[in-house]
């Protein structure tokens, strides 16, 4: 297991915030992870690809980097099994080679399978779809008992960017999925469609962590977008509603100030909201 101290955390979050971490552990197997969780006694942050994670200027708690725990993928002719550390693009390409698909709407996420299951990532709007539509079974480490458990997926417990694992003390280790039979050409075309759409509507000019809120008022989002409200190096994107971009040297404090402003605006008009970003202190 790799252990690093006093680490520059910029590259571990897609927002590339100025941040330093005390210590990061990178377990390379489930056994190493189980031992580590046992040792750390509940005091740690779980990190995967960092596409939804905002690091404080100084992260004191140990960080467990899950990107090397399980990078396996397999297919038994019906069901796919995928380890938590696999990047979604790699898994979609693997399924494509086997003649299956359906989750190309996730191809644009700079994310891992573990993070995607935890967040129940997907797309909203009229074409609402998420990873849980395809999941059949999850294997996770129960951090209360330190036991590896496997359970069938109860789809009624998932919602838009909601998974039951957000209320559990656990690490998602792997999942099973049933995908649609789909030709290679169809998958390639759906991937291209997704990437073309993202190029058109998403602000890729600067580092970011995608949408700030998973629930909120679209008029407030639009207002902040039009104003391009700023704090230090963080700024609401003028291209994409509800996105904060790092224009250079942004810190978690800058991001938090912007999020707080957006929350105040929601409270002012009594609108419902839910912050999607995960903050690491
Ligand atoms: C350019 C861009 C586009 C995006 N587009 C979308 C989109 O279209 N739809 C969408 O839903 N999201 C989108 N996102 C947000 C993000 O990609 C998702 O939330 C994704 O699911 C996060 O996965 P990750 O591996 O990066 O997780 P991280 O950011 O590393 O972690 C996110 C949270 O999950 C927890 N976690 C991670 N792995 C595990 C695990 N194995 N077990 C338990 N907990 C875990 C972490 O502790 C943290 O709380 C986008 C982000 C970016 C930067």
mmCIF file of C-alpha atoms and ligand atoms in Angstrom:
data_model
loop_
_atom_site.group_PDB
_atom_site.id
_atom_site.type_symbol
_atom_site.label_atom_id
_atom_site.label_comp_id
_atom_site.label_asym_id
_atom_site.label_seq_id
_atom_site.Cartn_x
_atom_site.Cartn_y
_atom_site.Cartn_z
ATOM 1 C CA UNK A 1 0.000 0.000 0.000
ATOM 2 C CA UNK A 2 1.329 3.427 -0.891
ATOM 3 C CA UNK A 3 1.385 5.921 1.971
ATOM 4 C CA UNK A 4 2.154 9.576 1.249
ATOM 5 C CA UNK A 5 2.495 12.456 3.677
ATOM 6 C CA UNK A 6 2.157 16.229 3.201
ATOM 7 C CA UNK A 7 0.696 15.759 -0.232
ATOM 8 C CA UNK A 8 -0.298 18.353 -2.775
ATOM 9 C CA UNK A 9 -3.960 17.454 -3.334
ATOM 10 C CA UNK A 10 -4.498 19.564 -6.474
ATOM 11 C CA UNK A 11 -4.418 16.628 -8.860
ATOM 12 C CA UNK A 12 -6.765 14.471 -6.738
ATOM 13 C CA UNK A 13 -9.863 16.584 -7.362
ATOM 14 C CA UNK A 14 -11.032 17.632 -10.826
ATOM 15 C CA UNK A 15 -11.496 21.158 -9.385
ATOM 16 C CA UNK A 16 -7.684 21.343 -8.776
ATOM 17 C CA UNK A 17 -8.078 23.478 -5.642
ATOM 18 C CA UNK A 18 -5.009 24.695 -3.700
ATOM 19 C CA UNK A 19 -4.840 22.112 -0.961
ATOM 20 C CA UNK A 20 -2.493 20.006 1.100
ATOM 21 C CA UNK A 21 -3.300 16.729 2.824
ATOM 22 C CA UNK A 22 -1.660 15.330 5.944
ATOM 23 C CA UNK A 23 -1.685 11.732 4.788
ATOM 24 C CA UNK A 24 -3.064 9.598 1.972
ATOM 25 C CA UNK A 25 -3.286 5.813 1.947
ATOM 26 C CA UNK A 26 -3.713 3.974 -1.353
ATOM 27 C CA UNK A 27 -4.650 0.346 -0.599
ATOM 28 C CA UNK A 28 -4.088 -2.052 -3.493
ATOM 29 C CA UNK A 29 -6.504 -4.828 -2.513
ATOM 30 C CA UNK A 30 -9.662 -5.376 -0.509
ATOM 31 C CA UNK A 31 -7.610 -7.074 2.231
ATOM 32 C CA UNK A 32 -5.355 -4.018 2.562
ATOM 33 C CA UNK A 33 -8.435 -1.799 2.686
ATOM 34 C CA UNK A 34 -10.103 -3.904 5.399
ATOM 35 C CA UNK A 35 -6.974 -3.758 7.599
ATOM 36 C CA UNK A 36 -6.590 -0.027 7.042
ATOM 37 C CA UNK A 37 -10.229 0.768 7.897
ATOM 38 C CA UNK A 38 -9.834 -1.271 11.053
ATOM 39 C CA UNK A 39 -6.692 0.658 12.031
ATOM 40 C CA UNK A 40 -8.071 4.136 11.294
ATOM 41 C CA UNK A 41 -11.092 3.558 13.508
ATOM 42 C CA UNK A 42 -13.665 5.617 11.615
ATOM 43 C CA UNK A 43 -11.508 8.701 11.148
ATOM 44 C CA UNK A 44 -10.899 9.121 7.389
ATOM 45 C CA UNK A 45 -12.209 10.444 4.085
ATOM 46 C CA UNK A 46 -12.967 8.120 1.163
ATOM 47 C CA UNK A 47 -11.794 9.397 -2.179
ATOM 48 C CA UNK A 48 -12.183 7.939 -5.665
ATOM 49 C CA UNK A 49 -11.702 9.974 -8.867
ATOM 50 C CA UNK A 50 -12.407 13.286 -7.062
ATOM 51 C CA UNK A 51 -14.922 14.623 -9.588
ATOM 52 C CA UNK A 52 -17.333 15.619 -6.846
ATOM 53 C CA UNK A 53 -14.886 16.318 -4.031
ATOM 54 C CA UNK A 54 -13.834 19.704 -2.646
ATOM 55 C CA UNK A 55 -10.678 19.642 -0.518
ATOM 56 C CA UNK A 56 -10.119 22.181 2.258
ATOM 57 C CA UNK A 57 -6.853 24.172 2.143
ATOM 58 C CA UNK A 58 -5.502 21.714 4.673
ATOM 59 C CA UNK A 59 -7.099 18.273 4.925
ATOM 60 C CA UNK A 60 -6.244 16.956 8.350
ATOM 61 C CA UNK A 61 -8.099 13.635 8.325
ATOM 62 C CA UNK A 62 -6.387 10.733 6.569
ATOM 63 C CA UNK A 63 -7.589 10.214 3.003
ATOM 64 C CA UNK A 64 -8.146 6.705 1.653
ATOM 65 C CA UNK A 65 -7.621 6.729 -2.092
ATOM 66 C CA UNK A 66 -9.821 3.944 -3.523
ATOM 67 C CA UNK A 67 -8.525 4.062 -7.086
ATOM 68 C CA UNK A 68 -6.316 0.949 -6.735
ATOM 69 C CA UNK A 69 -8.507 -1.309 -4.568
ATOM 70 C CA UNK A 70 -10.300 -3.284 -7.275
ATOM 71 C CA UNK A 71 -9.747 -2.629 -10.972
ATOM 72 C CA UNK A 72 -11.285 -5.894 -12.183
ATOM 73 C CA UNK A 73 -14.011 -6.311 -14.807
ATOM 74 C CA UNK A 74 -15.703 -9.517 -15.929
ATOM 75 C CA UNK A 75 -18.708 -10.797 -17.881
ATOM 76 C CA UNK A 76 -20.340 -14.210 -17.507
ATOM 77 C CA UNK A 77 -22.514 -14.005 -20.636
ATOM 78 C CA UNK A 78 -25.339 -12.256 -18.790
ATOM 79 C CA UNK A 79 -24.069 -10.201 -15.882
ATOM 80 C CA UNK A 80 -21.146 -7.740 -15.707
ATOM 81 C CA UNK A 81 -19.050 -7.384 -12.542
ATOM 82 C CA UNK A 82 -17.002 -4.246 -12.071
ATOM 83 C CA UNK A 83 -14.578 -3.206 -9.311
ATOM 84 C CA UNK A 84 -15.006 0.163 -7.575
ATOM 85 C CA UNK A 85 -11.723 1.591 -8.908
ATOM 86 C CA UNK A 86 -12.536 1.174 -12.600
ATOM 87 C CA UNK A 87 -12.989 4.404 -14.561
ATOM 88 C CA UNK A 88 -16.410 4.514 -16.208
ATOM 89 C CA UNK A 89 -14.980 4.995 -19.737
ATOM 90 C CA UNK A 90 -12.960 1.783 -19.357
ATOM 91 C CA UNK A 91 -16.034 -0.151 -18.251
ATOM 92 C CA UNK A 92 -18.216 1.199 -21.078
ATOM 93 C CA UNK A 93 -15.509 0.202 -23.588
ATOM 94 C CA UNK A 94 -15.308 -3.280 -22.002
ATOM 95 C CA UNK A 95 -19.093 -3.733 -22.277
ATOM 96 C CA UNK A 96 -18.990 -2.462 -25.850
ATOM 97 C CA UNK A 97 -16.478 -5.166 -26.829
ATOM 98 C CA UNK A 98 -18.906 -7.781 -25.418
ATOM 99 C CA UNK A 99 -21.810 -6.329 -27.446
ATOM 100 C CA UNK A 100 -23.573 -4.540 -24.567
ATOM 101 C CA UNK A 101 -24.297 -0.957 -23.575
ATOM 102 C CA UNK A 102 -26.943 1.465 -22.338
ATOM 103 C CA UNK A 103 -24.906 3.580 -19.910
ATOM 104 C CA UNK A 104 -23.171 5.834 -22.448
ATOM 105 C CA UNK A 105 -24.848 8.813 -20.717
ATOM 106 C CA UNK A 106 -22.119 8.344 -18.070
ATOM 107 C CA UNK A 107 -19.211 8.440 -20.533
ATOM 108 C CA UNK A 108 -18.565 12.150 -19.912
ATOM 109 C CA UNK A 109 -17.992 11.738 -16.149
ATOM 110 C CA UNK A 110 -14.338 11.824 -15.000
ATOM 111 C CA UNK A 111 -15.372 9.294 -12.368
ATOM 112 C CA UNK A 112 -14.994 5.784 -10.950
ATOM 113 C CA UNK A 113 -17.621 3.061 -10.691
ATOM 114 C CA UNK A 114 -17.510 3.277 -6.858
ATOM 115 C CA UNK A 115 -18.134 7.043 -6.905
ATOM 116 C CA UNK A 116 -20.858 6.664 -9.518
ATOM 117 C CA UNK A 117 -22.722 4.021 -7.508
ATOM 118 C CA UNK A 118 -22.326 6.042 -4.279
ATOM 119 C CA UNK A 119 -23.714 9.185 -5.957
ATOM 120 C CA UNK A 120 -26.163 7.245 -8.170
ATOM 121 C CA UNK A 121 -24.837 9.419 -10.969
ATOM 122 C CA UNK A 122 -26.778 9.920 -14.142
ATOM 123 C CA UNK A 123 -28.554 12.523 -16.137
ATOM 124 C CA UNK A 124 -31.588 14.548 -15.188
ATOM 125 C CA UNK A 125 -34.255 16.295 -17.203
ATOM 126 C CA UNK A 126 -36.778 14.488 -19.369
ATOM 127 C CA UNK A 127 -34.359 11.681 -20.136
ATOM 128 C CA UNK A 128 -33.672 10.943 -16.471
ATOM 129 C CA UNK A 129 -31.441 7.877 -16.181
ATOM 130 C CA UNK A 130 -28.928 6.719 -13.624
ATOM 131 C CA UNK A 131 -26.565 3.865 -12.898
ATOM 132 C CA UNK A 132 -29.100 2.267 -10.531
ATOM 133 C CA UNK A 133 -31.316 1.445 -13.538
ATOM 134 C CA UNK A 134 -28.687 -1.187 -14.434
ATOM 135 C CA UNK A 135 -27.397 -2.384 -11.041
ATOM 136 C CA UNK A 136 -28.369 -5.801 -9.682
ATOM 137 C CA UNK A 137 -25.976 -6.399 -6.785
ATOM 138 C CA UNK A 138 -23.475 -4.470 -4.670
ATOM 139 C CA UNK A 139 -20.581 -5.775 -2.627
ATOM 140 C CA UNK A 140 -19.440 -3.395 0.089
ATOM 141 C CA UNK A 141 -17.307 -3.265 3.171
ATOM 142 C CA UNK A 142 -19.465 -2.607 6.193
ATOM 143 C CA UNK A 143 -17.155 -0.306 8.183
ATOM 144 C CA UNK A 144 -19.124 -0.809 11.415
ATOM 145 C CA UNK A 145 -18.500 -4.569 11.466
ATOM 146 C CA UNK A 146 -15.487 -4.657 9.096
ATOM 147 C CA UNK A 147 -17.257 -7.380 7.090
ATOM 148 C CA UNK A 148 -17.577 -7.645 3.342
ATOM 149 C CA UNK A 149 -21.262 -7.970 2.458
ATOM 150 C CA UNK A 150 -23.161 -8.545 -0.771
ATOM 151 C CA UNK A 151 -26.759 -7.506 -1.294
ATOM 152 C CA UNK A 152 -29.259 -7.335 -4.140
ATOM 153 C CA UNK A 153 -30.180 -3.857 -5.336
ATOM 154 C CA UNK A 154 -33.528 -2.491 -4.212
ATOM 155 C CA UNK A 155 -34.122 0.173 -6.859
ATOM 156 C CA UNK A 156 -36.772 1.879 -4.711
ATOM 157 C CA UNK A 157 -33.961 3.026 -2.377
ATOM 158 C CA UNK A 158 -32.259 5.020 -5.141
ATOM 159 C CA UNK A 159 -33.273 8.437 -6.407
ATOM 160 C CA UNK A 160 -31.835 11.291 -8.431
ATOM 161 C CA UNK A 161 -28.240 11.425 -7.125
ATOM 162 C CA UNK A 162 -29.347 9.429 -4.078
ATOM 163 C CA UNK A 163 -28.121 5.972 -3.076
ATOM 164 C CA UNK A 164 -28.636 4.075 0.176
ATOM 165 C CA UNK A 165 -24.820 3.997 0.642
ATOM 166 C CA UNK A 166 -24.853 7.734 1.419
ATOM 167 C CA UNK A 167 -26.508 6.847 4.748
ATOM 168 C CA UNK A 168 -24.304 3.890 5.552
ATOM 169 C CA UNK A 169 -20.825 3.627 6.966
ATOM 170 C CA UNK A 170 -19.415 1.567 4.113
ATOM 171 C CA UNK A 171 -17.070 1.343 1.132
ATOM 172 C CA UNK A 172 -18.570 0.146 -2.147
ATOM 173 C CA UNK A 173 -16.180 -2.527 -3.433
ATOM 174 C CA UNK A 174 -17.819 -3.774 -6.623
ATOM 175 C CA UNK A 175 -21.128 -4.067 -8.389
ATOM 176 C CA UNK A 176 -23.005 -6.310 -10.782
ATOM 177 C CA UNK A 177 -24.929 -4.849 -13.692
ATOM 178 C CA UNK A 178 -27.178 -6.116 -16.456
ATOM 179 C CA UNK A 179 -26.757 -4.024 -19.583
ATOM 180 C CA UNK A 180 -28.635 -3.947 -22.883
ATOM 181 C CA UNK A 181 -27.527 -5.939 -25.910
ATOM 182 C CA UNK A 182 -26.192 -3.252 -28.211
ATOM 183 C CA UNK A 183 -24.028 -3.204 -31.333
ATOM 184 C CA UNK A 184 -20.564 -1.695 -31.286
ATOM 185 C CA UNK A 185 -21.683 0.921 -33.830
ATOM 186 C CA UNK A 186 -24.657 1.941 -31.681
ATOM 187 C CA UNK A 187 -22.447 2.280 -28.580
ATOM 188 C CA UNK A 188 -19.870 4.327 -30.493
ATOM 189 C CA UNK A 189 -22.606 6.575 -31.800
ATOM 190 C CA UNK A 190 -24.145 7.070 -28.308
ATOM 191 C CA UNK A 191 -20.719 7.873 -26.829
ATOM 192 C CA UNK A 192 -20.115 10.441 -29.548
ATOM 193 C CA UNK A 193 -23.575 11.933 -29.043
ATOM 194 C CA UNK A 194 -22.931 12.283 -25.301
ATOM 195 C CA UNK A 195 -19.489 13.860 -25.777
ATOM 196 C CA UNK A 196 -20.782 16.240 -28.461
ATOM 197 C CA UNK A 197 -23.643 17.328 -26.197
ATOM 198 C CA UNK A 198 -21.289 17.904 -23.251
ATOM 199 C CA UNK A 199 -18.926 19.926 -25.438
ATOM 200 C CA UNK A 200 -21.857 22.116 -26.382
ATOM 201 C CA UNK A 201 -23.392 22.661 -22.939
ATOM 202 C CA UNK A 202 -20.632 22.036 -20.380
ATOM 203 C CA UNK A 203 -17.903 24.501 -19.466
ATOM 204 C CA UNK A 204 -14.639 22.623 -19.924
ATOM 205 C CA UNK A 205 -12.557 25.807 -20.144
ATOM 206 C CA UNK A 206 -11.427 25.484 -16.512
ATOM 207 C CA UNK A 207 -11.253 22.797 -13.804
ATOM 208 C CA UNK A 208 -14.589 22.052 -12.138
ATOM 209 C CA UNK A 209 -16.538 19.416 -10.220
ATOM 210 C CA UNK A 210 -19.715 19.386 -12.318
ATOM 211 C CA UNK A 211 -23.018 20.539 -10.824
ATOM 212 C CA UNK A 212 -22.888 22.195 -7.412
ATOM 213 C CA UNK A 213 -26.458 21.314 -6.445
ATOM 214 C CA UNK A 214 -28.462 18.153 -7.150
ATOM 215 C CA UNK A 215 -31.679 20.029 -6.356
ATOM 216 C CA UNK A 216 -32.375 23.725 -6.681
ATOM 217 C CA UNK A 217 -34.189 26.570 -8.345
ATOM 218 C CA UNK A 218 -33.309 26.969 -12.025
ATOM 219 C CA UNK A 219 -33.979 30.751 -11.988
ATOM 220 C CA UNK A 220 -31.510 31.260 -9.139
ATOM 221 C CA UNK A 221 -28.986 29.095 -10.982
ATOM 222 C CA UNK A 222 -29.534 31.204 -14.111
ATOM 223 C CA UNK A 223 -29.070 34.467 -12.169
ATOM 224 C CA UNK A 224 -25.711 33.364 -10.736
ATOM 225 C CA UNK A 225 -24.704 32.136 -14.196
ATOM 226 C CA UNK A 226 -25.572 35.480 -15.817
ATOM 227 C CA UNK A 227 -23.769 37.432 -13.092
ATOM 228 C CA UNK A 228 -20.764 35.081 -13.144
ATOM 229 C CA UNK A 229 -20.600 35.559 -9.358
ATOM 230 C CA UNK A 230 -17.013 35.178 -8.073
ATOM 231 C CA UNK A 231 -15.067 34.582 -4.918
ATOM 232 C CA UNK A 232 -11.265 34.567 -5.192
ATOM 233 C CA UNK A 233 -10.358 32.124 -7.946
ATOM 234 C CA UNK A 234 -13.778 30.441 -7.969
ATOM 235 C CA UNK A 235 -16.556 31.659 -10.227
ATOM 236 C CA UNK A 236 -19.967 30.543 -11.429
ATOM 237 C CA UNK A 237 -19.589 29.513 -15.048
ATOM 238 C CA UNK A 238 -21.178 31.803 -17.632
ATOM 239 C CA UNK A 239 -21.607 28.824 -19.954
ATOM 240 C CA UNK A 240 -23.089 26.174 -17.663
ATOM 241 C CA UNK A 241 -25.780 26.792 -15.098
ATOM 242 C CA UNK A 242 -24.953 25.598 -11.552
ATOM 243 C CA UNK A 243 -21.243 24.999 -12.268
ATOM 244 C CA UNK A 244 -18.353 26.585 -10.395
ATOM 245 C CA UNK A 245 -15.059 26.808 -12.247
ATOM 246 C CA UNK A 246 -11.570 27.328 -10.866
ATOM 247 C CA UNK A 247 -10.223 30.305 -12.803
ATOM 248 C CA UNK A 248 -6.838 29.913 -11.061
ATOM 249 C CA UNK A 249 -5.665 29.456 -7.483
ATOM 250 C CA UNK A 250 -9.158 28.804 -6.072
ATOM 251 C CA UNK A 251 -9.482 27.360 -2.587
ATOM 252 C CA UNK A 252 -12.268 25.503 -0.777
ATOM 253 C CA UNK A 253 -13.019 28.751 1.104
ATOM 254 C CA UNK A 254 -13.749 30.480 -2.230
ATOM 255 C CA UNK A 255 -16.005 27.616 -3.295
ATOM 256 C CA UNK A 256 -17.767 27.503 0.075
ATOM 257 C CA UNK A 257 -18.481 31.262 -0.127
ATOM 258 C CA UNK A 258 -20.151 30.817 -3.511
ATOM 259 C CA UNK A 259 -22.151 27.817 -2.332
ATOM 260 C CA UNK A 260 -23.248 29.792 0.761
ATOM 261 C CA UNK A 261 -24.432 32.681 -1.454
ATOM 262 C CA UNK A 262 -26.469 30.282 -3.563
ATOM 263 C CA UNK A 263 -27.962 28.705 -0.424
ATOM 264 C CA UNK A 264 -28.887 32.156 0.938
ATOM 265 C CA UNK A 265 -30.682 32.953 -2.317
ATOM 266 C CA UNK A 266 -32.656 29.690 -2.069
ATOM 267 C CA UNK A 267 -33.564 30.368 1.567
ATOM 268 C CA UNK A 268 -34.621 33.906 0.695
ATOM 269 C CA UNK A 269 -37.340 32.680 -1.656
ATOM 270 C CA UNK A 270 -38.064 29.522 0.366
ATOM 271 C CA UNK A 271 -36.841 27.199 -2.413
ATOM 272 C CA UNK A 272 -35.710 23.621 -1.861
ATOM 273 C CA UNK A 273 -32.055 22.816 -2.493
ATOM 274 C CA UNK A 274 -29.485 20.083 -1.998
ATOM 275 C CA UNK A 275 -25.737 20.562 -2.325
ATOM 276 C CA UNK A 276 -24.104 17.828 -4.392
ATOM 277 C CA UNK A 277 -20.435 18.610 -3.699
ATOM 278 C CA UNK A 278 -18.720 16.586 -0.974
ATOM 279 C CA UNK A 279 -16.429 18.655 1.267
ATOM 280 C CA UNK A 280 -13.245 17.175 2.739
ATOM 281 C CA UNK A 281 -11.954 19.022 5.832
HETATM 282 C C1 LIG B 1 -16.895 17.478 -15.905
HETATM 283 C C2 LIG B 1 -17.843 16.779 -14.954
HETATM 284 C C3 LIG B 1 -19.052 16.295 -15.442
HETATM 285 C C4 LIG B 1 -19.953 15.651 -14.584
HETATM 286 N N1 LIG B 1 -21.139 15.184 -15.082
HETATM 287 C C5 LIG B 1 -21.989 14.530 -14.271
HETATM 288 C C6 LIG B 1 -23.209 13.990 -14.811
HETATM 289 O O1 LIG B 1 -23.516 14.116 -16.008
HETATM 290 N N2 LIG B 1 -24.025 13.317 -13.955
HETATM 291 C C7 LIG B 1 -23.700 13.124 -12.637
HETATM 292 O O2 LIG B 1 -24.478 12.487 -11.921
HETATM 293 N N3 LIG B 1 -22.555 13.637 -12.110
HETATM 294 C C8 LIG B 1 -21.695 14.320 -12.893
HETATM 295 N N4 LIG B 1 -20.522 14.807 -12.368
HETATM 296 C C9 LIG B 1 -20.213 14.626 -10.927
HETATM 297 C C10 LIG B 1 -19.338 13.387 -10.595
HETATM 298 O O3 LIG B 1 -18.652 12.899 -11.748
HETATM 299 C C11 LIG B 1 -20.178 12.268 -9.979
HETATM 300 O O4 LIG B 1 -20.738 12.685 -8.758
HETATM 301 C C12 LIG B 1 -19.393 10.962 -9.736
HETATM 302 O O5 LIG B 1 -20.315 9.984 -9.330
HETATM 303 C C13 LIG B 1 -18.287 11.095 -8.689
HETATM 304 O O6 LIG B 1 -17.447 9.938 -8.789
HETATM 305 P P1 LIG B 1 -15.933 9.984 -8.284
HETATM 306 O O7 LIG B 1 -15.330 8.660 -8.532
HETATM 307 O O8 LIG B 1 -15.223 11.139 -8.883
HETATM 308 O O9 LIG B 1 -16.169 10.212 -6.735
HETATM 309 P P2 LIG B 1 -15.409 11.190 -5.692
HETATM 310 O O10 LIG B 1 -15.557 12.617 -6.093
HETATM 311 O O11 LIG B 1 -14.037 10.703 -5.448
HETATM 312 O O12 LIG B 1 -16.300 10.927 -4.397
HETATM 313 C C14 LIG B 1 -17.627 11.410 -4.341
HETATM 314 C C15 LIG B 1 -18.280 10.889 -3.049
HETATM 315 O O13 LIG B 1 -18.401 9.466 -3.137
HETATM 316 C C16 LIG B 1 -17.746 8.837 -2.031
HETATM 317 N N5 LIG B 1 -17.158 7.607 -2.586
HETATM 318 C C17 LIG B 1 -16.388 7.525 -3.693
HETATM 319 N N6 LIG B 1 -16.100 6.233 -3.941
HETATM 320 C C18 LIG B 1 -16.697 5.497 -2.970
HETATM 321 C C19 LIG B 1 -16.755 4.099 -2.692
HETATM 322 N N7 LIG B 1 -16.148 3.191 -3.458
HETATM 323 N N8 LIG B 1 -17.458 3.689 -1.602
HETATM 324 C C20 LIG B 1 -18.096 4.603 -0.803
HETATM 325 N N9 LIG B 1 -18.064 5.936 -1.029
HETATM 326 C C21 LIG B 1 -17.369 6.370 -2.104
HETATM 327 C C22 LIG B 1 -16.709 9.846 -1.559
HETATM 328 O O14 LIG B 1 -16.393 9.655 -0.201
HETATM 329 C C23 LIG B 1 -17.449 11.163 -1.803
HETATM 330 O O15 LIG B 1 -18.339 11.414 -0.732
HETATM 331 C C24 LIG B 1 -19.612 15.478 -13.211
HETATM 332 C C25 LIG B 1 -18.381 15.959 -12.731
HETATM 333 C C26 LIG B 1 -17.507 16.610 -13.588
HETATM 334 C C27 LIG B 1 -16.197 17.123 -13.080
#
